[in-house]
Amino acid sequence: LIGVVTAVIGDLASIFGCLMGLEDAVTAITIVALGTSLPDTFASMLATRSDETADNAIGNVTGSNSVNVFLGLGFPWLMAAVYWSMVGPTEEWRRRFGGGELYHQY
């Protein structure tokens, strides 16, 4: 069921991006951002309404944003670091970023 919903949402996002003139990458990043932020927004709103001091809402927002930033930046960086350590500098990499002298020093 989750796979079917994911496929439908992916297709709808692609169609929406095409209608708006956006690239698929921009549309995908936007949908992922909304998909991770909206549940946290509703959880914070519920915590604010149920707690007199709203401490849970502040903790939820802080924790959620921390996880989103650290995983959203850290995981792709880790994947790229593992990939490039296995592959090494290619000709395209050398053309874009230089001769690779720094790469061989480490």
JSON list of C-alpha atoms in Angstrom, two decimals:
[
{"chain": "A", "resi": 1, "resn": "LEU", "atom": "CA", "xyz": [0.00, 0.00, 0.00]},
{"chain": "A", "resi": 2, "resn": "ILE", "atom": "CA", "xyz": [2.80, 2.42, 0.85]},
{"chain": "A", "resi": 3, "resn": "GLY", "atom": "CA", "xyz": [4.50, 1.72, -2.47]},
{"chain": "A", "resi": 4, "resn": "VAL", "atom": "CA", "xyz": [1.30, 2.40, -4.40]},
{"chain": "A", "resi": 5, "resn": "VAL", "atom": "CA", "xyz": [0.70, 5.68, -2.55]},
{"chain": "A", "resi": 6, "resn": "THR", "atom": "CA", "xyz": [4.32, 6.69, -3.12]},
{"chain": "A", "resi": 7, "resn": "ALA", "atom": "CA", "xyz": [4.06, 5.93, -6.84]},
{"chain": "A", "resi": 8, "resn": "VAL", "atom": "CA", "xyz": [0.81, 7.88, -7.18]},
{"chain": "A", "resi": 9, "resn": "ILE", "atom": "CA", "xyz": [2.19, 10.88, -5.29]},
{"chain": "A", "resi": 10, "resn": "GLY", "atom": "CA", "xyz": [5.38, 10.76, -7.36]},
{"chain": "A", "resi": 11, "resn": "ASP", "atom": "CA", "xyz": [3.42, 10.76, -10.60]},
{"chain": "A", "resi": 12, "resn": "LEU", "atom": "CA", "xyz": [1.15, 13.57, -9.43]},
{"chain": "A", "resi": 13, "resn": "ALA", "atom": "CA", "xyz": [4.16, 15.61, -8.33]},
{"chain": "A", "resi": 14, "resn": "SER", "atom": "CA", "xyz": [5.81, 15.05, -11.70]},
{"chain": "A", "resi": 15, "resn": "ILE", "atom": "CA", "xyz": [2.68, 16.13, -13.56]},
{"chain": "A", "resi": 16, "resn": "PHE", "atom": "CA", "xyz": [2.29, 19.18, -11.31]},
{"chain": "A", "resi": 17, "resn": "GLY", "atom": "CA", "xyz": [5.92, 20.16, -11.88]},
{"chain": "A", "resi": 18, "resn": "CYS", "atom": "CA", "xyz": [5.50, 19.73, -15.63]},
{"chain": "A", "resi": 19, "resn": "LEU", "atom": "CA", "xyz": [2.41, 21.95, -15.61]},
{"chain": "A", "resi": 20, "resn": "MET", "atom": "CA", "xyz": [4.23, 24.60, -13.58]},
{"chain": "A", "resi": 21, "resn": "GLY", "atom": "CA", "xyz": [7.36, 24.38, -15.74]},
{"chain": "A", "resi": 22, "resn": "LEU", "atom": "CA", "xyz": [9.57, 23.03, -12.95]},
{"chain": "A", "resi": 23, "resn": "GLU", "atom": "CA", "xyz": [12.26, 20.41, -13.23]},
{"chain": "A", "resi": 24, "resn": "ASP", "atom": "CA", "xyz": [11.61, 17.04, -11.59]},
{"chain": "A", "resi": 25, "resn": "ALA", "atom": "CA", "xyz": [14.42, 17.60, -9.05]},
{"chain": "A", "resi": 26, "resn": "VAL", "atom": "CA", "xyz": [12.89, 20.88, -7.83]},
{"chain": "A", "resi": 27, "resn": "THR", "atom": "CA", "xyz": [9.45, 19.31, -7.57]},
{"chain": "A", "resi": 28, "resn": "ALA", "atom": "CA", "xyz": [10.81, 16.28, -5.73]},
{"chain": "A", "resi": 29, "resn": "ILE", "atom": "CA", "xyz": [12.73, 18.38, -3.21]},
{"chain": "A", "resi": 30, "resn": "THR", "atom": "CA", "xyz": [9.66, 20.52, -2.58]},
{"chain": "A", "resi": 31, "resn": "ILE", "atom": "CA", "xyz": [7.39, 17.51, -2.06]},
{"chain": "A", "resi": 32, "resn": "VAL", "atom": "CA", "xyz": [9.93, 15.90, 0.29]},
{"chain": "A", "resi": 33, "resn": "ALA", "atom": "CA", "xyz": [10.23, 19.14, 2.25]},
{"chain": "A", "resi": 34, "resn": "LEU", "atom": "CA", "xyz": [6.46, 19.38, 2.61]},
{"chain": "A", "resi": 35, "resn": "GLY", "atom": "CA", "xyz": [6.20, 15.70, 3.47]},
{"chain": "A", "resi": 36, "resn": "THR", "atom": "CA", "xyz": [8.66, 16.03, 6.32]},
{"chain": "A", "resi": 37, "resn": "SER", "atom": "CA", "xyz": [7.48, 19.40, 7.61]},
{"chain": "A", "resi": 38, "resn": "LEU", "atom": "CA", "xyz": [3.69, 19.15, 7.60]},
{"chain": "A", "resi": 39, "resn": "PRO", "atom": "CA", "xyz": [3.41, 16.25, 10.08]},
{"chain": "A", "resi": 40, "resn": "ASP", "atom": "CA", "xyz": [5.74, 18.09, 12.45]},
{"chain": "A", "resi": 41, "resn": "THR", "atom": "CA", "xyz": [3.67, 21.23, 12.09]},
{"chain": "A", "resi": 42, "resn": "PHE", "atom": "CA", "xyz": [0.48, 19.41, 13.03]},
{"chain": "A", "resi": 43, "resn": "ALA", "atom": "CA", "xyz": [2.21, 17.62, 15.93]},
{"chain": "A", "resi": 44, "resn": "SER", "atom": "CA", "xyz": [3.47, 20.96, 17.26]},
{"chain": "A", "resi": 45, "resn": "MET", "atom": "CA", "xyz": [0.02, 22.51, 16.88]},
{"chain": "A", "resi": 46, "resn": "LEU", "atom": "CA", "xyz": [-1.53, 19.61, 18.82]},
{"chain": "A", "resi": 47, "resn": "ALA", "atom": "CA", "xyz": [1.16, 19.85, 21.51]},
{"chain": "A", "resi": 48, "resn": "THR", "atom": "CA", "xyz": [0.58, 23.59, 21.83]},
{"chain": "A", "resi": 49, "resn": "ARG", "atom": "CA", "xyz": [-3.16, 23.17, 22.28]},
{"chain": "A", "resi": 50, "resn": "SER", "atom": "CA", "xyz": [-2.85, 20.36, 24.82]},
{"chain": "A", "resi": 51, "resn": "ASP", "atom": "CA", "xyz": [-0.07, 21.82, 26.98]},
{"chain": "A", "resi": 52, "resn": "GLU", "atom": "CA", "xyz": [-0.39, 25.04, 28.92]},
{"chain": "A", "resi": 53, "resn": "THR", "atom": "CA", "xyz": [3.26, 26.07, 28.51]},
{"chain": "A", "resi": 54, "resn": "ALA", "atom": "CA", "xyz": [3.80, 24.59, 25.02]},
{"chain": "A", "resi": 55, "resn": "ASP", "atom": "CA", "xyz": [7.12, 23.05, 26.02]},
{"chain": "A", "resi": 56, "resn": "ASN", "atom": "CA", "xyz": [6.41, 19.96, 23.95]},
{"chain": "A", "resi": 57, "resn": "ALA", "atom": "CA", "xyz": [5.86, 22.04, 20.84]},
{"chain": "A", "resi": 58, "resn": "ILE", "atom": "CA", "xyz": [9.22, 23.77, 21.20]},
{"chain": "A", "resi": 59, "resn": "GLY", "atom": "CA", "xyz": [10.99, 20.45, 21.75]},
{"chain": "A", "resi": 60, "resn": "ASN", "atom": "CA", "xyz": [9.22, 18.93, 18.77]},
{"chain": "A", "resi": 61, "resn": "VAL", "atom": "CA", "xyz": [10.19, 21.76, 16.43]},
{"chain": "A", "resi": 62, "resn": "THR", "atom": "CA", "xyz": [13.79, 21.84, 17.65]},
{"chain": "A", "resi": 63, "resn": "GLY", "atom": "CA", "xyz": [14.24, 18.08, 17.43]},
{"chain": "A", "resi": 64, "resn": "SER", "atom": "CA", "xyz": [12.48, 17.78, 14.10]},
{"chain": "A", "resi": 65, "resn": "ASN", "atom": "CA", "xyz": [14.50, 20.53, 12.47]},
{"chain": "A", "resi": 66, "resn": "SER", "atom": "CA", "xyz": [17.74, 19.12, 13.85]},
{"chain": "A", "resi": 67, "resn": "VAL", "atom": "CA", "xyz": [17.02, 15.67, 12.46]},
{"chain": "A", "resi": 68, "resn": "ASN", "atom": "CA", "xyz": [15.91, 17.10, 9.11]},
{"chain": "A", "resi": 69, "resn": "VAL", "atom": "CA", "xyz": [19.07, 19.19, 8.77]},
{"chain": "A", "resi": 70, "resn": "PHE", "atom": "CA", "xyz": [21.54, 16.59, 10.01]},
{"chain": "A", "resi": 71, "resn": "LEU", "atom": "CA", "xyz": [20.05, 13.73, 7.99]},
{"chain": "A", "resi": 72, "resn": "GLY", "atom": "CA", "xyz": [19.18, 15.92, 5.01]},
{"chain": "A", "resi": 73, "resn": "LEU", "atom": "CA", "xyz": [22.75, 17.16, 4.71]},
{"chain": "A", "resi": 74, "resn": "GLY", "atom": "CA", "xyz": [24.72, 14.39, 6.37]},
{"chain": "A", "resi": 75, "resn": "PHE", "atom": "CA", "xyz": [23.32, 11.33, 4.63]},
{"chain": "A", "resi": 76, "resn": "PRO", "atom": "CA", "xyz": [23.85, 12.56, 1.04]},
{"chain": "A", "resi": 77, "resn": "TRP", "atom": "CA", "xyz": [27.34, 13.72, 2.02]},
{"chain": "A", "resi": 78, "resn": "LEU", "atom": "CA", "xyz": [28.10, 10.28, 3.47]},
{"chain": "A", "resi": 79, "resn": "MET", "atom": "CA", "xyz": [26.82, 8.57, 0.32]},
{"chain": "A", "resi": 80, "resn": "ALA", "atom": "CA", "xyz": [28.94, 10.84, -1.89]},
{"chain": "A", "resi": 81, "resn": "ALA", "atom": "CA", "xyz": [32.04, 10.33, 0.28]},
{"chain": "A", "resi": 82, "resn": "VAL", "atom": "CA", "xyz": [31.69, 6.54, 0.11]},
{"chain": "A", "resi": 83, "resn": "TYR", "atom": "CA", "xyz": [31.07, 6.66, -3.65]},
{"chain": "A", "resi": 84, "resn": "TRP", "atom": "CA", "xyz": [34.06, 8.87, -4.41]},
{"chain": "A", "resi": 85, "resn": "SER", "atom": "CA", "xyz": [36.36, 6.90, -2.12]},
{"chain": "A", "resi": 86, "resn": "MET", "atom": "CA", "xyz": [35.45, 3.74, -4.04]},
{"chain": "A", "resi": 87, "resn": "VAL", "atom": "CA", "xyz": [35.52, 5.24, -7.55]},
{"chain": "A", "resi": 88, "resn": "GLY", "atom": "CA", "xyz": [38.31, 7.77, -7.20]},
{"chain": "A", "resi": 89, "resn": "PRO", "atom": "CA", "xyz": [38.64, 10.89, -9.33]},
{"chain": "A", "resi": 90, "resn": "THR", "atom": "CA", "xyz": [37.29, 10.44, -12.84]},
{"chain": "A", "resi": 91, "resn": "GLU", "atom": "CA", "xyz": [38.15, 12.53, -15.88]},
{"chain": "A", "resi": 92, "resn": "GLU", "atom": "CA", "xyz": [34.99, 14.57, -15.41]},
{"chain": "A", "resi": 93, "resn": "TRP", "atom": "CA", "xyz": [35.90, 15.16, -11.76]},
{"chain": "A", "resi": 94, "resn": "ARG", "atom": "CA", "xyz": [39.40, 16.28, -12.72]},
{"chain": "A", "resi": 95, "resn": "ARG", "atom": "CA", "xyz": [37.99, 18.61, -15.38]},
{"chain": "A", "resi": 96, "resn": "ARG", "atom": "CA", "xyz": [35.56, 20.18, -12.93]},
{"chain": "A", "resi": 97, "resn": "PHE", "atom": "CA", "xyz": [37.62, 20.32, -9.74]},
{"chain": "A", "resi": 98, "resn": "GLY", "atom": "CA", "xyz": [41.25, 20.19, -10.78]},
{"chain": "A", "resi": 99, "resn": "GLY", "atom": "CA", "xyz": [43.89, 17.56, -11.13]},
{"chain": "A", "resi": 100, "resn": "GLY", "atom": "CA", "xyz": [43.05, 15.64, -7.96]},
{"chain": "A", "resi": 101, "resn": "GLU", "atom": "CA", "xyz": [46.30, 16.42, -6.16]},
{"chain": "A", "resi": 102, "resn": "LEU", "atom": "CA", "xyz": [44.50, 16.98, -2.87]},
{"chain": "A", "resi": 103, "resn": "TYR", "atom": "CA", "xyz": [42.61, 13.72, -3.28]},
{"chain": "A", "resi": 104, "resn": "HIS", "atom": "CA", "xyz": [45.82, 11.68, -3.46]},
{"chain": "A", "resi": 105, "resn": "GLN", "atom": "CA", "xyz": [47.34, 13.38, -0.42]},
{"chain": "A", "resi": 106, "resn": "TYR", "atom": "CA", "xyz": [44.72, 11.91, 1.89]}
]
